Coordinates of N, CA, C and O in Angstrom, one line a residue:
D951 N 0.9 -1.2 0.2 CA -0.1 -0.1 0.3 C 1.1 1.2 0.0 O 1.7 1.5 0.8
R952 N 0.5 1.9 -1.2 CA 1.7 3.5 -1.4 C 1.4 3.8 -0.3 O 2.4 5.3 0.0
G953 N 0.4 4.0 0.0 CA 0.0 5.6 1.0 C 0.6 5.5 2.1 O 0.4 7.0 3.2
K954 N 1.1 4.3 2.9 CA 1.7 4.4 4.1 C 3.4 5.2 4.4 O 3.6 5.5 5.3
Y955 N 3.5 5.1 2.7 CA 5.1 5.8 2.6 C 4.7 7.6 2.3 O 5.9 8.2 2.1
F956 N 3.7 8.0 1.3 CA 3.6 9.3 0.8 C 2.7 9.9 1.5 O 1.7 9.4 2.4
K957 N 2.5 11.2 2.2 CA 1.2 12.0 2.1 C 1.6 13.2 1.2 O 2.1 13.4 0.6
Q958 N 0.1 13.6 1.2 CA -0.4 14.6 0.2 C -0.3 16.0 0.8 O -1.2 16.4 1.9
Q959 N 0.7 16.9 0.5 CA 0.9 18.2 0.7 C -0.2 19.0 -0.4 O 0.3 18.9 -1.3
P960 N -0.9 19.7 0.4 CA -1.9 20.5 -0.2 C -1.0 21.8 -0.7 O -0.7 22.0 0.1
A961 N -1.6 21.8 -2.0 CA -0.6 23.4 -2.3 C -2.0 24.4 -3.5 O -2.8 23.8 -4.1
L962 N -1.3 25.3 -3.1 CA -2.4 26.2 -4.1 C -1.4 26.9 -5.5 O -0.5 27.0 -5.5
V963 N -1.8 26.4 -6.8 CA -1.5 27.3 -7.8 C -1.8 28.5 -8.1 O -2.9 29.4 -8.2
I964 N -0.6 29.3 -7.8 CA -0.6 31.0 -7.5 C -0.5 31.6 -9.0 O -1.1 32.5 -9.3
A965 N 0.3 31.0 -10.0 CA 0.9 31.8 -11.4 C 1.0 30.8 -12.4 O 1.6 29.8 -12.2
R966 N 1.0 31.1 -13.4 CA 1.6 30.6 -14.4 C 3.2 31.4 -14.7 O 3.3 32.7 -14.7
A967 N 4.2 30.4 -14.8 CA 5.5 30.4 -14.4 C 5.9 31.0 -15.9 O 7.0 32.0 -16.4
D968 N 5.3 30.5 -17.1 CA 5.8 30.9 -18.3 C 4.9 30.8 -19.6 O 4.0 29.5 -19.1
S969 N 5.2 31.3 -20.2 CA 3.9 31.6 -21.3 C 3.7 30.6 -22.4 O 3.3 30.2 -23.0
Y970 N 5.1 29.9 -22.8 CA 5.2 29.5 -23.8 C 5.5 27.7 -23.2 O 4.9 26.7 -23.8
R971 N 5.3 27.3 -21.9 CA 5.1 26.2 -21.5 C 4.3 25.7 -20.7 O 3.5 27.3 -20.1
Q972 N 3.7 24.7 -19.6 CA 2.7 24.2 -19.2 C 3.6 24.5 -17.9 O 3.6 23.1 -17.0
L973 N 3.8 25.7 -16.9 CA 5.0 25.5 -16.2 C 4.1 26.8 -15.0 O 3.9 27.3 -15.5
Y974 N 3.8 26.4 -13.8 CA 3.4 27.3 -12.9 C 4.0 26.8 -11.7 O 4.7 25.5 -11.3
F975 N 3.4 27.8 -10.7 CA 4.3 28.3 -9.7 C 2.8 27.8 -8.4 O 1.7 27.9 -8.6
I976 N 3.3 27.2 -7.0 CA 2.8 27.0 -6.2 C 3.3 27.1 -4.9 O 4.3 27.8 -5.1
N977 N 2.8 27.3 -4.1 CA 2.7 27.6 -3.0 C 3.8 27.1 -1.7 O 3.2 27.3 0.0
R978 N 4.1 25.8 -2.1 CA 4.8 25.0 -1.1 C 6.2 25.1 -1.8 O 6.5 24.9 -2.8
G979 N 7.2 24.5 -0.9 CA 8.7 24.3 -1.5 C 9.2 24.0 -0.4 O 8.9 22.4 0.4
R980 N 10.4 23.9 -0.3 CA 11.3 22.5 0.1 C 11.3 22.6 1.8 O 11.0 21.6 2.5
K981 N 10.6 23.7 2.7 CA 10.4 23.3 4.2 C 8.7 22.7 4.0 O 8.9 22.1 5.3
D982 N 8.6 22.6 2.9 CA 7.2 21.3 3.1 C 8.0 20.4 2.5 O 6.3 19.0 2.7
G983 N 8.8 19.9 2.2 CA 9.3 18.6 2.2 C 9.3 18.1 1.1 O 9.4 16.8 -0.3
L984 N 8.9 19.7 -0.4 CA 9.3 19.3 -1.9 C 10.7 19.2 -2.4 O 11.1 20.0 -2.0
A985 N 10.4 18.3 -3.4 CA 11.9 17.9 -4.2 C 11.1 17.8 -5.7 O 10.4 17.4 -5.9
P986 N 12.2 17.7 -6.4 CA 12.3 18.2 -7.8 C 11.9 16.2 -7.9 O 12.3 15.5 -7.6
G987 N 10.4 16.4 -9.0 CA 10.1 14.7 -9.6 C 9.1 14.6 -8.9 O 9.0 12.8 -9.4
Q988 N 9.1 14.6 -7.5 CA 7.5 14.4 -7.2 C 6.5 14.7 -7.8 O 6.2 15.8 -8.1
A989 N 5.1 13.3 -7.8 CA 3.6 13.5 -8.4 C 3.2 14.5 -7.4 O 3.0 15.1 -6.7
V990 N 2.6 15.3 -8.4 CA 1.4 16.1 -8.2 C 0.3 15.8 -8.8 O 0.1 15.5 -9.9
L991 N -0.8 15.7 -8.1 CA -2.2 15.2 -8.0 C -2.9 16.5 -8.3 O -2.8 17.1 -7.7
G992 N -4.5 16.0 -9.4 CA -5.4 16.9 -9.2 C -6.3 16.5 -8.7 O -6.5 15.5 -8.0
P993 N -7.5 17.6 -8.7 CA -8.4 17.1 -7.9 C -9.1 15.7 -7.8 O -9.7 15.6 -6.9
S994 N -9.2 15.0 -9.0 CA -9.6 13.6 -9.0 C -8.4 12.9 -8.8 O -9.1 11.4 -8.9
G995 N -7.7 13.3 -8.2 CA -6.2 11.8 -7.9 C -5.6 11.5 -9.0 O -4.7 10.3 -8.7
F996 N -5.7 12.2 -10.2 CA -4.9 11.6 -10.9 C -4.0 12.2 -11.1 O -3.3 13.8 -10.7
V997 N -2.5 12.1 -11.3 CA -1.3 12.7 -11.8 C -1.2 13.8 -12.6 O -1.9 13.1 -13.8
V998 N -1.2 14.9 -12.6 CA -1.2 15.9 -13.4 C 0.1 16.7 -13.9 O 0.1 17.3 -14.8
A999 N 1.0 16.5 -12.7 CA 2.3 17.2 -12.9 C 3.4 16.6 -12.3 O 3.0 15.9 -11.5
Q1000 N 4.7 17.4 -12.5 CA 6.0 16.9 -11.4 C 6.4 18.0 -10.8 O 6.2 19.3 -11.9
V1001 N 6.7 17.8 -9.6 CA 7.4 19.2 -9.3 C 8.9 19.7 -10.2 O 9.3 18.3 -10.2
A1002 N 9.4 20.6 -10.7 CA 10.2 20.9 -11.3 C 11.3 21.6 -10.5 O 12.5 20.8 -10.6
E1003 N 11.4 22.7 -10.1 CA 12.2 23.3 -9.7 C 11.6 24.0 -7.8 O 10.6 24.0 -8.2
V1004 N 12.2 23.9 -7.0 CA 12.3 23.9 -5.6 C 12.6 25.4 -4.7 O 14.1 25.3 -4.9
W1005 N 12.0 25.9 -4.3 CA 12.7 27.1 -3.6 C 12.4 26.8 -2.4 O 11.2 26.2 -1.5
V1006 N 12.4 27.9 -1.3 CA 12.4 27.5 0.0 C 10.9 27.3 0.5 O 10.0 26.7 1.1
E1007 N 10.0 28.1 -0.1 CA 8.6 28.7 0.2 C 7.6 28.2 -0.5 O 6.6 28.7 -0.8
S1008 N 8.5 27.5 -1.9 CA 7.8 27.8 -3.6 C 8.1 27.2 -4.2 O 9.2 27.0 -4.0
A1009 N 7.6 26.5 -5.6 CA 8.1 25.4 -6.2 C 7.4 25.7 -7.5 O 6.5 26.2 -7.6
T1010 N 7.9 25.4 -8.7 CA 7.3 25.5 -10.3 C 7.0 23.8 -10.1 O 7.7 22.8 -9.9
I1011 N 5.8 23.5 -11.3 CA 5.5 22.3 -11.3 C 5.4 22.6 -13.1 O 5.0 23.3 -13.7
L1012 N 5.5 21.4 -13.7 CA 5.5 20.7 -15.2 C 4.2 20.4 -15.5 O 3.9 18.9 -14.7
L1013 N 3.4 20.9 -15.8 CA 1.7 20.0 -16.4 C 2.3 18.6 -17.0 O 3.6 18.6 -18.1
L1014 N 2.0 17.2 -16.8 CA 2.2 15.9 -18.0 C 2.3 16.4 -19.4 O 2.8 15.5 -20.1
T1015 N 1.6 17.5 -19.6 CA 0.6 17.8 -21.3 C 1.9 18.5 -21.7 O 1.8 19.0 -22.9
D1016 N 2.7 19.2 -21.3 CA 3.9 19.9 -21.8 C 4.5 19.1 -22.5 O 5.1 18.0 -22.2
N1017 N 5.2 19.6 -23.8 CA 6.2 18.8 -24.5 C 7.2 17.9 -23.7 O 7.7 16.8 -24.3
D1018 N 7.6 18.8 -22.9 CA 9.1 18.1 -22.4 C 8.7 17.5 -21.4 O 9.8 17.0 -20.6
S1019 N 7.5 17.1 -20.9 CA 7.0 16.0 -20.1 C 7.2 14.2 -20.1 O 6.4 14.2 -21.3
R1020 N 7.2 13.5 -19.7 CA 7.7 12.3 -19.6 C 7.6 11.4 -18.4 O 7.9 12.2 -17.6
I1021 N 6.9 10.4 -18.3 CA 6.8 9.7 -16.8 C 6.2 8.3 -17.2 O 5.8 8.3 -18.5
S1022 N 7.3 7.4 -16.4 CA 6.5 5.7 -17.0 C 5.2 5.8 -16.6 O 4.7 6.4 -15.6
A1023 N 4.9 4.6 -17.4 CA 3.7 4.3 -16.9 C 3.1 2.9 -17.3 O 4.2 2.2 -18.5
R1024 N 2.1 2.5 -17.2 CA 1.5 0.7 -17.5 C 0.5 1.0 -17.9 O -0.5 1.9 -16.8
I1025 N -0.1 0.2 -18.6 CA -1.7 0.1 -18.7 C -2.1 -0.9 -17.4 O -1.5 -1.6 -17.0
S1026 N -2.7 -0.6 -16.7 CA -3.6 -1.2 -15.3 C -3.8 -2.6 -15.9 O -4.9 -2.6 -17.0
G1027 N -3.6 -3.6 -14.9 CA -4.0 -5.0 -15.1 C -3.4 -5.8 -15.9 O -2.0 -5.5 -15.6
A1028 N -3.8 -6.9 -16.3 CA -2.7 -7.9 -17.1 C -1.7 -7.1 -18.0 O -0.5 -7.8 -18.1
A1029 N -2.2 -6.6 -19.1 CA -1.5 -5.9 -20.3 C -0.3 -5.0 -19.5 O 0.6 -4.7 -20.0
G1030 N -0.5 -4.8 -18.3 CA 0.7 -3.7 -17.6 C 1.8 -4.2 -17.3 O 2.5 -3.6 -16.4
R1031 N 2.4 -5.4 -17.9 CA 4.0 -5.7 -17.6 C 4.3 -5.0 -18.1 O 6.1 -5.0 -18.3
V1032 N 4.2 -4.4 -19.4 CA 4.9 -4.0 -20.8 C 5.5 -2.2 -20.2 O 4.4 -1.4 -19.8
P1033 N 7.1 -1.8 -19.8 CA 7.3 -0.5 -19.5 C 6.6 0.6 -20.8 O 6.9 0.0 -21.5
L1034 N 6.2 1.5 -19.9 CA 5.8 2.5 -21.5 C 6.1 3.8 -20.7 O 6.3 4.1 -19.7
V1035 N 5.9 5.0 -21.8 CA 6.2 5.9 -21.7 C 5.3 7.0 -21.8 O 4.9 7.1 -23.0
L1036 N 4.5 8.1 -21.0 CA 3.3 8.7 -21.4 C 4.6 10.2 -21.2 O 5.2 10.6 -20.5
A1037 N 3.6 10.6 -22.5 CA 4.4 12.3 -22.0 C 3.6 13.2 -23.3 O 2.2 13.2 -23.4
G1038 N 3.6 14.8 -22.9 CA 3.0 15.3 -23.7 C 2.5 15.8 -24.8 O 4.2 15.3 -25.5
D1039 N 2.1 16.6 -25.5 CA 1.7 16.6 -27.0 C 1.4 18.1 -27.0 O 0.1 18.4 -27.4
R1040 N 2.5 19.4 -27.5 CA 2.1 20.3 -27.5 C 0.9 21.0 -25.8 O 0.6 22.1 -27.1
G1041 N 0.9 20.6 -25.1 CA 0.5 21.5 -24.2 C -1.2 21.2 -24.9 O -1.8 21.6 -23.7
L1042 N -1.5 20.5 -25.1 CA -3.0 20.0 -25.4 C -3.3 18.8 -24.7 O -4.4 18.8 -24.1
T1043 N -2.6 17.5 -25.0 CA -3.0 16.0 -24.8 C -2.1 15.5 -24.1 O -0.8 16.2 -24.0
L1044 N -1.7 14.1 -23.8 CA -0.8 13.2 -23.7 C -0.8 12.1 -24.8 O -1.7 12.1 -25.2
R1045 N 0.4 11.3 -25.1 CA 0.2 10.6 -25.8 C 1.5 9.2 -24.8 O 2.0 9.9 -24.6
L1046 N 1.2 8.0 -25.8 CA 2.4 7.0 -24.9 C 3.1 7.1 -26.4 O 2.8 7.1 -27.3
L1047 N 4.8 7.1 -25.9 CA 5.4 7.0 -27.4 C 5.9 5.4 -27.0 O 6.1 4.4 -26.4
F1048 N 6.6 5.2 -28.6 CA 7.0 4.3 -28.6 C 6.3 2.4 -28.7 O 6.8 1.4 -27.7
V1049 N 5.0 2.6 -28.6 CA 4.0 1.4 -28.7 C 3.8 0.9 -29.8 O 3.4 1.2 -31.0
G1050 N 4.6 -0.5 -29.5 CA 4.9 -1.3 -30.6 C 3.4 -2.4 -30.7 O 2.6 -2.0 -30.3
P1051 N 3.5 -2.8 -32.4 CA 2.2 -3.0 -32.4 C 1.4 -4.4 -32.0 O 0.0 -4.7 -32.4
D1052 N 2.2 -5.1 -31.2 CA 1.4 -6.1 -31.1 C 1.1 -5.8 -29.5 O 0.8 -6.9 -29.1
L1053 N 1.4 -4.9 -28.8 CA 0.7 -4.7 -27.5 C -0.4 -4.2 -27.7 O -0.9 -3.4 -28.6
A1054 N -1.5 -4.9 -27.0 CA -3.0 -4.4 -27.5 C -3.4 -3.6 -26.2 O -3.7 -3.5 -25.4
V1055 N -3.5 -2.2 -27.0 CA -4.2 -0.9 -26.7 C -5.2 -0.8 -27.0 O -5.7 -0.9 -28.0
R1056 N -6.3 -0.7 -26.0 CA -7.9 -0.4 -27.0 C -8.1 1.4 -26.0 O -7.7 1.3 -24.8
P1057 N -9.1 1.7 -26.6 CA -9.7 3.1 -25.8 C -10.6 2.2 -24.2 O -11.0 1.3 -24.6
G1058 N -10.4 3.1 -24.0 CA -11.1 2.6 -22.5 C -9.6 2.5 -21.0 O -10.0 1.9 -20.2
D1059 N -8.7 1.6 -21.8 CA -7.7 1.2 -20.7 C -7.0 2.1 -20.2 O -7.0 3.5 -20.6
R1060 N -7.1 1.8 -18.9 CA -6.5 2.7 -17.8 C -4.7 2.9 -17.3 O -4.0 2.1 -17.8
L1061 N -4.5 3.7 -17.6 CA -3.2 4.2 -17.4 C -2.6 4.3 -16.1 O -3.2 5.1 -15.4
V1062 N -1.8 3.7 -15.6 CA -1.0 4.1 -14.1 C 0.2 4.5 -13.6 O 1.1 4.3 -15.0
S1063 N 0.9 5.0 -13.0 CA 3.0 5.3 -13.0 C 3.3 4.1 -13.0 O 2.5 3.1 -12.3
G1064 N 4.3 3.9 -13.6 CA 4.9 2.5 -13.5 C 6.1 2.2 -12.7 O 6.3 1.4 -13.0
G1065 N 6.3 3.6 -12.0 CA 6.5 2.8 -10.5 C 8.4 3.1 -10.9 O 9.1 3.1 -10.0
Q1066 N 9.2 3.3 -12.0 CA 10.5 3.4 -12.4 C 11.1 4.8 -12.2 O 12.0 5.6 -12.0
D1067 N 9.9 5.8 -11.6 CA 10.1 7.4 -11.9 C 10.7 7.4 -9.5 O 10.4 6.5 -9.4
K1068 N 11.8 7.8 -9.7 CA 12.7 7.9 -8.4 C 11.6 8.1 -7.4 O 11.2 7.5 -6.3
L1069 N 10.8 9.5 -7.3 CA 9.7 9.8 -6.4 C 8.2 9.7 -6.4 O 7.4 10.3 -5.9
I1070 N 7.9 8.8 -7.3 CA 6.9 8.5 -7.9 C 6.0 6.6 -7.8 O 7.1 5.9 -8.2
P1071 N 5.5 7.1 -7.3 CA 5.0 5.5 -6.8 C 4.4 4.5 -7.9 O 3.7 5.4 -8.5
Y1072 N 4.7 3.2 -7.9 CA 3.5 2.4 -8.9 C 1.9 2.3 -8.4 O 2.0 2.5 -7.5
G1073 N 1.0 2.8 -9.7 CA 0.4 2.5 -9.7 C -1.0 3.7 -9.7 O -2.3 3.4 -9.4
L1074 N -0.2 4.8 -9.6 CA -1.3 6.0 -9.5 C -2.0 6.4 -11.2 O -1.3 6.1 -11.7
P1075 N -3.3 6.9 -10.7 CA -3.9 6.9 -12.3 C -3.3 8.1 -12.9 O -3.1 9.6 -12.1
L1076 N -3.0 7.8 -14.4 CA -2.5 8.9 -15.1 C -3.9 9.3 -16.0 O -3.5 10.7 -16.7
G1077 N -4.1 8.3 -16.9 CA -5.5 8.7 -17.8 C -6.0 7.4 -18.0 O -5.8 6.6 -18.0
E1078 N -6.4 7.7 -18.8 CA -7.1 6.9 -19.9 C -7.0 7.4 -21.4 O -7.2 7.7 -22.0
V1079 N -6.7 5.6 -22.4 CA -6.4 5.7 -24.0 C -8.0 6.3 -24.1 O -8.8 5.7 -24.1
E1080 N -7.6 7.1 -25.3 CA -8.1 8.0 -26.1 C -8.8 7.3 -27.5 O -9.9 6.7 -27.9
S1081 N -7.7 7.3 -27.8 CA -7.4 6.2 -29.3 C -6.3 5.2 -29.3 O -5.0 6.2 -29.1
A1082 N -6.3 4.7 -30.2 CA -5.0 3.6 -30.6 C -5.1 3.1 -31.8 O -6.0 2.9 -32.5
S1083 N -4.1 3.3 -33.0 CA -4.1 3.4 -34.2 C -2.6 3.3 -34.8 O -1.5 3.6 -34.4
P1084 N -2.0 2.8 -35.9 CA -0.6 3.1 -36.5 C -0.8 3.9 -36.9 O -1.3 4.7 -37.4
S1085 N 0.8 4.6 -36.4 CA 1.4 5.9 -36.6 C 2.1 6.3 -37.7 O 2.2 7.2 -38.6
D1086 N 2.5 4.7 -38.6 CA 3.2 5.1 -39.4 C 3.1 4.2 -40.6 O 2.5 3.3 -40.4
R1087 N 3.4 4.4 -42.0 CA 3.6 2.9 -42.8 C 4.3 2.0 -42.4 O 3.6 0.7 -42.8
E1088 N 5.2 1.6 -42.3 CA 5.8 0.6 -41.6 C 5.5 0.0 -40.6 O 5.7 -1.2 -40.2
G1089 N 4.9 0.4 -39.3 CA 3.8 -0.4 -38.9 C 4.3 -0.3 -37.7 O 4.2 -1.6 -36.4
L1090 N 6.1 0.5 -37.3 CA 6.6 0.2 -36.0 C 5.4 0.7 -35.0 O 6.3 -0.5 -33.9
F1091 N 5.0 1.6 -34.8 CA 4.8 2.0 -33.6 C 3.3 2.4 -33.9 O 2.6 2.2 -34.8
Q1092 N 2.5 2.2 -32.6 CA 1.2 3.1 -32.8 C 1.0 4.0 -32.0 O 1.6 4.7 -31.4
K1093 N 0.2 5.2 -32.6 CA -0.2 6.5 -32.1 C -1.6 6.4 -31.3 O -2.4 5.7 -31.4
V1094 N -1.1 6.4 -30.0 CA -2.1 6.1 -28.8 C -2.2 7.7 -27.9 O -1.4 8.0 -27.4
T1095 N -3.5 8.3 -28.0 CA -3.5 9.7 -27.5 C -4.4 8.8 -25.8 O -5.1 7.9 -25.6
V1096 N -4.3 9.7 -24.7 CA -4.7 9.5 -23.3 C -5.2 10.8 -23.0 O -4.8 12.1 -23.6
R1097 N -6.3 10.5 -22.8 CA -7.1 11.6 -22.0 C -7.1 11.5 -20.2 O -6.7 10.6 -19.6
T1098 N -7.1 12.5 -19.4 CA -7.1 12.7 -18.0 C -8.3 13.8 -17.8 O -8.6 14.9 -18.3
P1099 N -9.2 13.4 -16.4 CA -9.9 14.0 -16.4 C -9.1 15.5 -15.7 O -10.6 16.5 -15.3
D1100 N -8.5 15.7 -15.0 CA -7.9 16.7 -14.4 C -7.0 17.5 -15.2 O -6.1 18.5 -15.2
A1101 N -7.4 17.8 -16.7 CA -6.4 19.0 -17.9 C -6.9 19.9 -17.7 O -6.3 20.4 -18.4
G1102 N -7.7 20.6 -17.1 CA -8.9 21.8 -17.2 C -7.8 22.4 -15.6 O -6.6 22.5 -15.6
A1103 N -8.3 23.9 -16.0 CA -7.0 24.5 -15.0 C -7.1 24.5 -13.9 O -8.1 23.9 -12.8
L1104 N -6.6 24.4 -13.1 CA -6.0 23.6 -11.5 C -5.8 25.0 -11.2 O -5.4 25.6 -10.9
R1105 N -6.5 24.7 -9.6 CA -6.4 26.0 -8.2 C -5.6 25.4 -7.3 O -4.7 25.9 -6.7
V1106 N -6.2 24.4 -7.1 CA -5.4 23.5 -5.8 C -4.8 21.8 -6.3 O -5.2 21.2 -7.2
V1107 N -3.6 21.4 -5.9 CA -3.3 20.4 -6.1 C -2.4 20.0 -4.7 O -2.4 20.3 -4.1
G1108 N -2.4 18.3 -5.1 CA -2.3 17.6 -3.7 C -0.4 16.8 -4.4 O -0.4 16.0 -5.3
V1109 N 0.4 17.5 -3.7 CA 1.6 16.8 -4.1 C 2.3 15.9 -2.9 O 2.2 15.8 -2.0
L1110 N 2.6 14.8 -3.6 CA 3.2 13.4 -2.9 C 4.4 13.5 -2.5 O 5.7 13.5 -3.0
V1111 N 4.7 13.8 -1.2 CA 5.8 13.6 -0.6 C 6.0 12.3 0.2 O 5.0 11.9 1.1
P1112 N 7.3 11.7 0.5 CA 7.6 10.8 1.3 C 7.8 11.2 2.4 O 8.4 12.3 2.8
L1113 N 7.2 9.9 3.2 CA 7.4 10.4 4.6 C 8.5 10.2 5.3 O 9.1 10.6 6.3
F1114 N 9.5 9.4 4.7 CA 10.8 8.8 5.3 C 11.9 9.6 3.8 O 11.5 8.9 2.9
S1115 N 13.0 9.7 4.6 CA 13.2 10.0 3.5 C 14.6 9.1 3.1 O 15.0 8.5 4.6
A1116 N 15.4 8.7 1.7 CA 16.5 7.6 1.8 C 17.7 8.5 2.6 O 17.9 9.4 2.3
I1117 N 18.8 7.3 3.5 CA 19.8 7.4 4.0 C 20.6 6.7 3.1 O 20.6 6.1 2.2

């Protein structure tokens, strides 16, 4: 049970940090236990961002929809053995990268965090597959888009802070 190792630190989204990126300031920082790479949850409990930079009393978060965002993911259930990469797509949506043609990905499949990011535990909800189709003529990869319920305007978020620090 991942809940016994993390606490959720509530934070207010106070301003957009960059007009070209999906980067926002929040009112929590190092004094609250924040560190770069931690998961940021939206109102529905889905991961919506990662902590980017941290100062004493504030931090920036990078939304998963940002072009520079990458997070490990897996399909929830039996197909979840294959590690995947969830990436932002022009600040508008999410997509899975490098999904081979043999992996059965269907609309409605739920994605969870893959557990390969240092500060993000396995099994946190990320979103749901919206569509999956061949993306190139050679058929090397599928084009998979993902939707998340918390993709809209965020006012309050929760940062997952480990209860214990690694020594």
